[in-house]
Every structure is written in C-alpha cells, then in structure tokens.
Coordinates of C-alpha atoms in Angstrom, one line a residue:
X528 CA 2.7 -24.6 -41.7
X529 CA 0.5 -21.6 -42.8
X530 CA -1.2 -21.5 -39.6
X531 CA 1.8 -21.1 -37.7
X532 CA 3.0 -18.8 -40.4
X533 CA -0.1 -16.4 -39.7
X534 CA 0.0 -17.3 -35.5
X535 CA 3.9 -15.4 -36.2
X536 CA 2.3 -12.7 -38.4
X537 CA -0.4 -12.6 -35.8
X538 CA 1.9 -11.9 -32.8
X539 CA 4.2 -9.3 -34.7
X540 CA 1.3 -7.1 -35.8
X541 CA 0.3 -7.5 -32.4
X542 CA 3.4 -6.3 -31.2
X543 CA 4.1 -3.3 -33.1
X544 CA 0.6 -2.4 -32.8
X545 CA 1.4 -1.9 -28.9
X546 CA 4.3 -0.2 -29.5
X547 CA 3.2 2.3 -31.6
X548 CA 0.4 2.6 -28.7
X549 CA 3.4 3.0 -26.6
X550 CA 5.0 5.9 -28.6
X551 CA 1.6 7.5 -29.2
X552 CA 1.2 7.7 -25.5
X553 CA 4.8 9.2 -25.5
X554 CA 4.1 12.3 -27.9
X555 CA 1.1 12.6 -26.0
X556 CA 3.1 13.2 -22.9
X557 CA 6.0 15.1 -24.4
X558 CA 3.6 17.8 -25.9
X559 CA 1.1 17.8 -23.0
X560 CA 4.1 18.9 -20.6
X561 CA 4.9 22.3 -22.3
X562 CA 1.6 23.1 -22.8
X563 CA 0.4 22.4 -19.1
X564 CA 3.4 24.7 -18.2
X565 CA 2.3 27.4 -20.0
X566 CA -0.7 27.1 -19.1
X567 CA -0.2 26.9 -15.6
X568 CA 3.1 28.5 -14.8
X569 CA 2.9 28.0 -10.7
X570 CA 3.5 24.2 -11.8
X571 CA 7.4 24.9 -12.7
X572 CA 7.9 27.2 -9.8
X573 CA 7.1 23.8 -7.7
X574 CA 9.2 22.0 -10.1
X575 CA 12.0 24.4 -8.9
X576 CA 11.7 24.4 -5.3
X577 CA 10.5 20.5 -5.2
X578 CA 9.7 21.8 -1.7
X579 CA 6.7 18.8 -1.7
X580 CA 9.5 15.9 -2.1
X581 CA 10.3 15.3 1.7
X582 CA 13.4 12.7 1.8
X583 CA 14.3 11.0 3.5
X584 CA 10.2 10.0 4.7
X585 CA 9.8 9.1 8.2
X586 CA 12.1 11.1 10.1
X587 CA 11.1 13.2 12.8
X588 CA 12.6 16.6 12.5
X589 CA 11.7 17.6 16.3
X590 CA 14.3 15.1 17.2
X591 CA 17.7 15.3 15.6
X592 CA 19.1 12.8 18.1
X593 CA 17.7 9.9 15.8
X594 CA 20.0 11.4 12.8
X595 CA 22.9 10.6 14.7
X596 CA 23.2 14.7 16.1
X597 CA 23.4 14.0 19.3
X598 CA 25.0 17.4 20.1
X599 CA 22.1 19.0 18.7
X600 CA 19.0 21.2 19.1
X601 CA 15.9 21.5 17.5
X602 CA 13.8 24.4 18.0
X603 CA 11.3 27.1 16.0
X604 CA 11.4 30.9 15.3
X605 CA 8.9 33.3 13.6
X606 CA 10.0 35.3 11.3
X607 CA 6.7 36.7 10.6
X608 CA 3.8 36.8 13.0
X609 CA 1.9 33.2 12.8
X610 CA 5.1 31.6 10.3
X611 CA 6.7 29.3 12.3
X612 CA 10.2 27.8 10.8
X613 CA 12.2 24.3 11.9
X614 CA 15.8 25.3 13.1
X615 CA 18.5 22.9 14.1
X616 CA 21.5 24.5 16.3
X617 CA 24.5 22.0 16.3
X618 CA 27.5 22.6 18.4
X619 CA 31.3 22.1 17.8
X620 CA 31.6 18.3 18.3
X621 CA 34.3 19.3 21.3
X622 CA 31.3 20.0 22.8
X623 CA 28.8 16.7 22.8
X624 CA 29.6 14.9 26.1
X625 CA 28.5 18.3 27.8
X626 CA 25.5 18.8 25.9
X627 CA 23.8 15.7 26.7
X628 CA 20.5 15.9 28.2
X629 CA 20.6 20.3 27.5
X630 CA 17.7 22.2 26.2
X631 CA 17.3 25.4 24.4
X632 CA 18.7 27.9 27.1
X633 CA 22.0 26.0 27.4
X634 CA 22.4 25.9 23.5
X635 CA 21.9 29.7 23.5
X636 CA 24.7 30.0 25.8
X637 CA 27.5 28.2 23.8
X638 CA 26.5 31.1 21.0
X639 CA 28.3 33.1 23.3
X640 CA 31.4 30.9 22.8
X641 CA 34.5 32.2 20.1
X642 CA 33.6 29.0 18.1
X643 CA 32.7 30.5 14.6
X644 CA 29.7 29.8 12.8
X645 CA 28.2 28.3 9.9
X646 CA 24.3 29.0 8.7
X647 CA 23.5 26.4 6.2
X648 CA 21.6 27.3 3.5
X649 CA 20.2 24.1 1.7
X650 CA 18.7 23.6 -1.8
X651 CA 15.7 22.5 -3.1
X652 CA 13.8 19.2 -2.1
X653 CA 14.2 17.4 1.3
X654 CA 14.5 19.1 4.6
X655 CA 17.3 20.1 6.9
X656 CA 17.4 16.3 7.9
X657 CA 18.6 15.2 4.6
X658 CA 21.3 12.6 5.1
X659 CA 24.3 14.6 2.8
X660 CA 23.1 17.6 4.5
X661 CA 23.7 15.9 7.7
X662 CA 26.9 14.6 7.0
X663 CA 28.3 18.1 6.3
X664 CA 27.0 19.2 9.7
X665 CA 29.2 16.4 11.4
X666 CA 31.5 17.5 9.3
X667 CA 31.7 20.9 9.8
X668 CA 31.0 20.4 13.9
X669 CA 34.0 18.0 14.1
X670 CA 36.1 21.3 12.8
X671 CA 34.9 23.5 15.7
X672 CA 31.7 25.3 13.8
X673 CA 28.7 25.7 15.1
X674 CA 26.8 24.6 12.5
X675 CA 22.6 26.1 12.1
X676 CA 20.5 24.8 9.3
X677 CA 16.9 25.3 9.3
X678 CA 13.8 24.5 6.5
X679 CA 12.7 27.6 4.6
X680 CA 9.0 28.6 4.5
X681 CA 7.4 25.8 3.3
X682 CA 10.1 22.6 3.6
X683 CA 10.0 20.0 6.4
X684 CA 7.7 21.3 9.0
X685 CA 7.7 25.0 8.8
X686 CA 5.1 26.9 8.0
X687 CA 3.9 28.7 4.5
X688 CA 4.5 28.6 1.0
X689 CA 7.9 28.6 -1.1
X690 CA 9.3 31.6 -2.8
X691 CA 12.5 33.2 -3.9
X692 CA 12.0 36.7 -1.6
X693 CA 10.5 34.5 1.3
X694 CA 13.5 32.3 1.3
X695 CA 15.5 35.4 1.5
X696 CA 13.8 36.6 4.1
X697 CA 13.7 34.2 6.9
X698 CA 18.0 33.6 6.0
X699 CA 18.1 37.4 6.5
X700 CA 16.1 36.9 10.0
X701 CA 17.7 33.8 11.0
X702 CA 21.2 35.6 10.6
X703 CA 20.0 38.5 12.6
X704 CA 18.7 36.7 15.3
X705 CA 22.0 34.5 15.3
X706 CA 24.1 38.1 15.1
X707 CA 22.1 39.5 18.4
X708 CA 23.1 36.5 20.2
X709 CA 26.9 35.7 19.4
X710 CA 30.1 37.7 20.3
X711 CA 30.8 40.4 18.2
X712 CA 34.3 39.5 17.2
X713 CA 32.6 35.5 16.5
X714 CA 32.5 35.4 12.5
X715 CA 29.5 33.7 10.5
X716 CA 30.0 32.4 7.5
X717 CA 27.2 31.8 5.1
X718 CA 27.5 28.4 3.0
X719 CA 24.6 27.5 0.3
X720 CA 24.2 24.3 -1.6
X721 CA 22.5 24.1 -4.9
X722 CA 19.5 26.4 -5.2
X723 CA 20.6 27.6 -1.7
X724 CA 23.6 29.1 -2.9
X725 CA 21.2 31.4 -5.0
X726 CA 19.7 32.4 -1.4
X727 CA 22.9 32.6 0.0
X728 CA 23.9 35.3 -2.5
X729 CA 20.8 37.2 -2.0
X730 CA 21.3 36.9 1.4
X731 CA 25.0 38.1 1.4
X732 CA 24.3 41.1 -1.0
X733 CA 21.6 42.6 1.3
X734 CA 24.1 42.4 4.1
X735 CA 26.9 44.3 2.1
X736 CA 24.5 46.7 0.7
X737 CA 23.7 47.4 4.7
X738 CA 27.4 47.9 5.4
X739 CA 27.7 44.3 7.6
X740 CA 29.0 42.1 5.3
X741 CA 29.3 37.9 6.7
X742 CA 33.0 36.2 7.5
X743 CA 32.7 34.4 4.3
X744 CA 30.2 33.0 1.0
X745 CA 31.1 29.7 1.0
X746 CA 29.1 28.4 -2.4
X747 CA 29.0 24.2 -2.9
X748 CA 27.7 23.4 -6.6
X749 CA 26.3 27.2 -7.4
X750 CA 25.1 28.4 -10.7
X751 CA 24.9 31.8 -12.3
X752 CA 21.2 32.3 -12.5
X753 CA 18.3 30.2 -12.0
X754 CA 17.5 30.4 -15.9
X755 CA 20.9 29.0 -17.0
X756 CA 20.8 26.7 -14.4
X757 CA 16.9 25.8 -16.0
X758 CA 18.2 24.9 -19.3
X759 CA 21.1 22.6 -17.8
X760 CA 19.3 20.8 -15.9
X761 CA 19.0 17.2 -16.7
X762 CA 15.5 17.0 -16.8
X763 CA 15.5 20.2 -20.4
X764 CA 17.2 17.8 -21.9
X765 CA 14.5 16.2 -23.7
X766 CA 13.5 19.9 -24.6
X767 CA 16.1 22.0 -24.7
X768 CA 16.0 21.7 -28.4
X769 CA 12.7 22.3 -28.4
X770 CA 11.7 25.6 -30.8
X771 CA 10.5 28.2 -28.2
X772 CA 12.1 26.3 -24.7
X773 CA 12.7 29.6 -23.7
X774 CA 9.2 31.4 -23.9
X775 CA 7.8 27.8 -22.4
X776 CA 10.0 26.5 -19.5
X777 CA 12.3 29.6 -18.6
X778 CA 9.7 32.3 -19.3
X779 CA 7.5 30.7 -16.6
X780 CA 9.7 30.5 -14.1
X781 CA 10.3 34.1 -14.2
X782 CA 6.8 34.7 -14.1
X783 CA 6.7 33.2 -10.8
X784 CA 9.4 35.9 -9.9
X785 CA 12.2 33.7 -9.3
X786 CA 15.7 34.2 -10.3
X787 CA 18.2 33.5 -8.0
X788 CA 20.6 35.5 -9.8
X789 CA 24.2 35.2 -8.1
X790 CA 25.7 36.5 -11.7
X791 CA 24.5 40.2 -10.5
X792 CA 24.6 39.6 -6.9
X793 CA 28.8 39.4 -7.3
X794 CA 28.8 42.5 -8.4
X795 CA 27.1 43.8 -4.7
X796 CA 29.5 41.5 -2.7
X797 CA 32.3 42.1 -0.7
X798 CA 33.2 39.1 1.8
X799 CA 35.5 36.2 0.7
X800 CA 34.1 34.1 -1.5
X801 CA 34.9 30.4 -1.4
X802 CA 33.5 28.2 -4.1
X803 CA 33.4 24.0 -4.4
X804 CA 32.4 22.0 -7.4
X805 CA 32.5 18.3 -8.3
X806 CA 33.7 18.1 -11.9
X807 CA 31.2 15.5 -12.2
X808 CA 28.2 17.4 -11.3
X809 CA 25.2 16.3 -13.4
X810 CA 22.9 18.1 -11.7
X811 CA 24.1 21.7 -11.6
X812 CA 27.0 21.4 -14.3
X813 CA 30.4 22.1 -13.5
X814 CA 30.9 25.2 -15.9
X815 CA 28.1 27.2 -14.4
X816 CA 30.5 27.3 -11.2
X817 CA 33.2 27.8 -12.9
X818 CA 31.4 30.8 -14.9
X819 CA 30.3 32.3 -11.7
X820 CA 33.8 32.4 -10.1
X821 CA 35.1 34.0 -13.6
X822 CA 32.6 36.9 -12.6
X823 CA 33.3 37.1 -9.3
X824 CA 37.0 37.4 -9.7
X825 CA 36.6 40.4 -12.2
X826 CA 33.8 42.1 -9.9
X827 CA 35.0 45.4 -8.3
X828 CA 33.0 44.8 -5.1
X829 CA 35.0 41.7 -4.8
X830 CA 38.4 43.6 -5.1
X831 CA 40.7 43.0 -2.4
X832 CA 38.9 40.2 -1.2
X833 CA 40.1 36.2 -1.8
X834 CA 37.9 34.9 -4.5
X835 CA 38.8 31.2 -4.6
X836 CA 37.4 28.1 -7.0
X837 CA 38.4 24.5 -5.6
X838 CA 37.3 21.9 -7.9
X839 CA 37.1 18.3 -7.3
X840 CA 37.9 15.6 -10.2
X841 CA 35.2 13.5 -11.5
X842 CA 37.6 10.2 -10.7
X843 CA 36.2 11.3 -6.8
X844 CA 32.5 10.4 -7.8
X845 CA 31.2 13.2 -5.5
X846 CA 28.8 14.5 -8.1
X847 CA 26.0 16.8 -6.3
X848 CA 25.8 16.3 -3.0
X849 CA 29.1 14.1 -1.7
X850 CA 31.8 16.8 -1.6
X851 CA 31.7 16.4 2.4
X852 CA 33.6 13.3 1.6
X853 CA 36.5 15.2 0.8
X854 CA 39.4 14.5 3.1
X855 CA 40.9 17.6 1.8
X856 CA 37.4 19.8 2.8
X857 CA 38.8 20.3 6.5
X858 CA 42.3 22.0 4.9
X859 CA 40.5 23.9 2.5
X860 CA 38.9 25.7 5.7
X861 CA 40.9 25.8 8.0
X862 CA 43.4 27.6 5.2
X863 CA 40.2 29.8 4.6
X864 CA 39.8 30.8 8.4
X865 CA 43.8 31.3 8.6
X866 CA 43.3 33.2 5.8
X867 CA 40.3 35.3 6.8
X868 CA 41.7 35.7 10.5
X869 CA 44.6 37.6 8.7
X870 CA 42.3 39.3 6.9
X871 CA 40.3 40.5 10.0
X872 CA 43.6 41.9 11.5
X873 CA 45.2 43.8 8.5
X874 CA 42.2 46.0 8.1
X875 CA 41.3 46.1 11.4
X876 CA 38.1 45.1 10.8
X877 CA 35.5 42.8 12.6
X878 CA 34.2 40.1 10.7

C-alpha cells in the first residue's frame, strides 16, 4: 500500500513539475514578445501588413478562371520603373458569355462601356484571390460593376516591399491609369476592406485635395486609425493591460511610419461616403466604425455629401469578411447609385 501510495505521489510531483515547466515556458514567451518588438520594431510593421501569409496557398493568380472568374482578366502594370504589380479586371457578369476566350485588348475596350466601376482595395494578409474577396467580386459584377482588384507592393506576386505610402501609391496609379481609360461621365467608386479602407482614405483624400474627387468611399469593417485599431485587436489582448503597451506595441508601429489614419483623412474628403459593419466584428470592432462615421458626419468637407453607416446584426454571423452575404448588399447600392446619380445631376457635376 505504501508503494502505490509513493507511485501516486510519484506521478503528481511529476505532473506539476511539467506544468510549472509549461508556464515557465509561457512567461518566457509572453515577456520575450515585447521585448523582441522593441527591439526590432520592422517585426510589428510585418505583423500589420501580414503581407507574408499568402491564403489561400496553391492558387495561381495568373489565371483567375480557376477561382470561378471566368469573365476575368489577369494582367501587370508598373507603377514604378522595374515594380511590377498583379491586377485582375472583372467585367459586369452581363458580359461573360462574350468574354470567353478575350485577352487584354478586348478587356480594355469594355472600360469604355457606361458600366460603373469598382477598385477594390483589400486588407492585410492574402492576395486579391482570397476566396471572400472573390465572392464580393461576383458579387459586385452580377450588379453591373466592373470590378478591379490588384495585390499591393509586396502581396501575391507583385513586386517590392510593403508600406503605408507605397500602398498609397500604386492605388493612386492604378486609379489614374483606370481614369485615362474609361468615359468621363463613367463613375469609380473606391471600396476598402479592413486595413484597405485605411488606403482607401488616403487614397480618396489625395484625390479631393487635387480637386477630382471618386463617385463614392465605400468603407467595409474600417477603423479610425491604425493605432486604435492596434490596441483592439484580438491579438493586444493578452497585453493591452500591459504597463507601457503603448510605448511597446503602438510606439513601434509608428516608427515604421504607418498610420492609416481615416479619423483625419474625413476631414480632407468630400465624395459620398458609404460605410458597412458586422456588429459582430471581432477583428476590427464594431465601434471603431461606428466612431469613424460619427466624425465623418460632423466633418465640414463632408457637408452636403450623404454620409451613411449600415450596420449588420451579430444574429447574421458575418463577422470580418462575410458581409457579401448580405441579401440586402445589392439594395444598399443600387439606393447609393440612385442616390449618387441624383447627386451628379443637381450640381451639375461629373462624378
């Protein structure tokens, strides 16, 4: 009896002996983090653009076809000499049966048609192949939009490295080069998603300042700023509390001279603004949207224009990235492009 008495003993020293292994690794982990970060503050500017995570693996971007686009164009633009960026060019879905077996100079052509367009701004991790992102394409092309989505510098397979202003950039030359090509009475309207609504804001406040502001800012899950957005991020959590999170985690990333900060760029934007958030949004919480569109409807650039906030209850499960599952979505524009065709016509002004 006292052998199997000790043999017990035995195994439970044994087994807190691992787990206080366990935890020791834990702490090592938990302090080693912050201090790597500070340490090396480039590490939580990858963190933010995740640009390295590639979902879905596997999938060729030179040939949308296999994504179920078959009304769909893949091509590459340079926005800088010897930078080479992936572009897909879908066309309304109206259009599919004739542009079967097309290339490049026949999708150029249907620019040229009064369809209205939509550049895609995506957020961070993944590629312009990502299956959500894809859905909204069919999405939008079933509605009549043309629909171009490309990888910044530095997602997928274009060229370069990440960064706030390069982002900007190629979205400024991609819109340009789109602009040169369509009708000038054919609107575009710029939609971001996640950290791509912080690009989308830049984007749209350079074109205001420059007196040729978009058809619309249509923002899906957008935050205020990228350092708000930092600290309500699921993954602070376990540090949020932390004494000196700020000077650690949020302090870095502005080092690495990103911001993303929509909360200002309202303030330089006048173009209807359109945002859409999931209630349920664990990722970029609901109340950062709901904060932005409280400054955007008292900004005095805005004035005049329809600021509008459409939220979507939590009951709908569509959390980040599933709002395209909205069977209300294809109302909500087309009430927007009623709206914005009125718009057009009382000031006599081309979008």
């Amino acid at each position: 009896g006292e052998a199997r008495v000790n043999e017990g003993e035995a195994r439970e020293l044994g087994l807190v002996g691992k787990l206080k292994r366990v935890l020791l690794w834990l702490l090592v982990v938990y302090v080693s983090i912050p201090v790597i970060i500070k340490l090396c503050p480039s590490i939580q500017a990858k963190l933010v653009f995740l640009n390295f995570v590639r979902l879905p693996y596997f999938i060729d971007l030179k040939r949308p076809l296999d994504q179920g686009l078959n009304h769909t164009h893949n091509f590459y633009l340079e926005p800088e000499t010897g930078l080479k960026i992936g572009v897909w060019h879908t066309v309304p879905a109206q259009m599919w049966r004739e542009a079967q077996g097309k290339q490049g100079d026949w999708y150029d052509s249907m620019l040229t048609s009064t369809h209205p367009l939509i550049l895609y701004l995506h957020g961070n991790a993944g590629t312009r192949g990502g299956d959500h992102r894809v859905q909204l394409y069919k999405v939008l092309s079933s509605l009549g939009y043309h629909v171009v989505a490309f990888d910044y510098r530095g997602w997928g397979d274009s060229d370069g490295s990440p960064s706030e202003g390069g982002m900007t950039s190629d979205a400024l030359f991609i819109y340009d080069w789109l602009k040169q090509r369509l009708d000038t009475k054919t609107p575009i309207y710029i939609w971001g998603h996640s950290l791509g609504t912080g690009v989308a804001t830049n984007l749209v406040r350079r074109l205001c300042d420059r007196g040729s502001p978009p058809g619309a800012l249509i923002l899906e899950s957008p935050f205020t700023n990228i350092r708000e957005e930092a600290k309500s991020h699921p993954f602070s959590m376990v540090y949020r509390y932390l004494p000196g999170f700020d000077w650690i985690f949020l302090d870095a990333i502005t080092a690495n001279n990103i911001r993303f900060a929509s909360d200002e760029n309202v303030n330089h934007i006048s173009c209807p603004v359109l945002i859409l958030h999931a209630e349920d949004d664990s990722v970029v919480p609901f109340h950062l949207g709901k904060k932005l569109y409280n400054m955007a409807s008292q900004s005095k650039s805005l004035s005049g224009h329809k600021v509008q906030f459409v939220p979507f209850s939590s009951s709908l499960a569509y959390k980040h990235k599933f709002i395209y599952r909205s069977p209300e979505l294809p109302n909500i524009l087309r009430y927007d492009c009623e709206y914005l065709k009125f718009y057009c016509k009382s000031t006599d002004r081309n979008l």
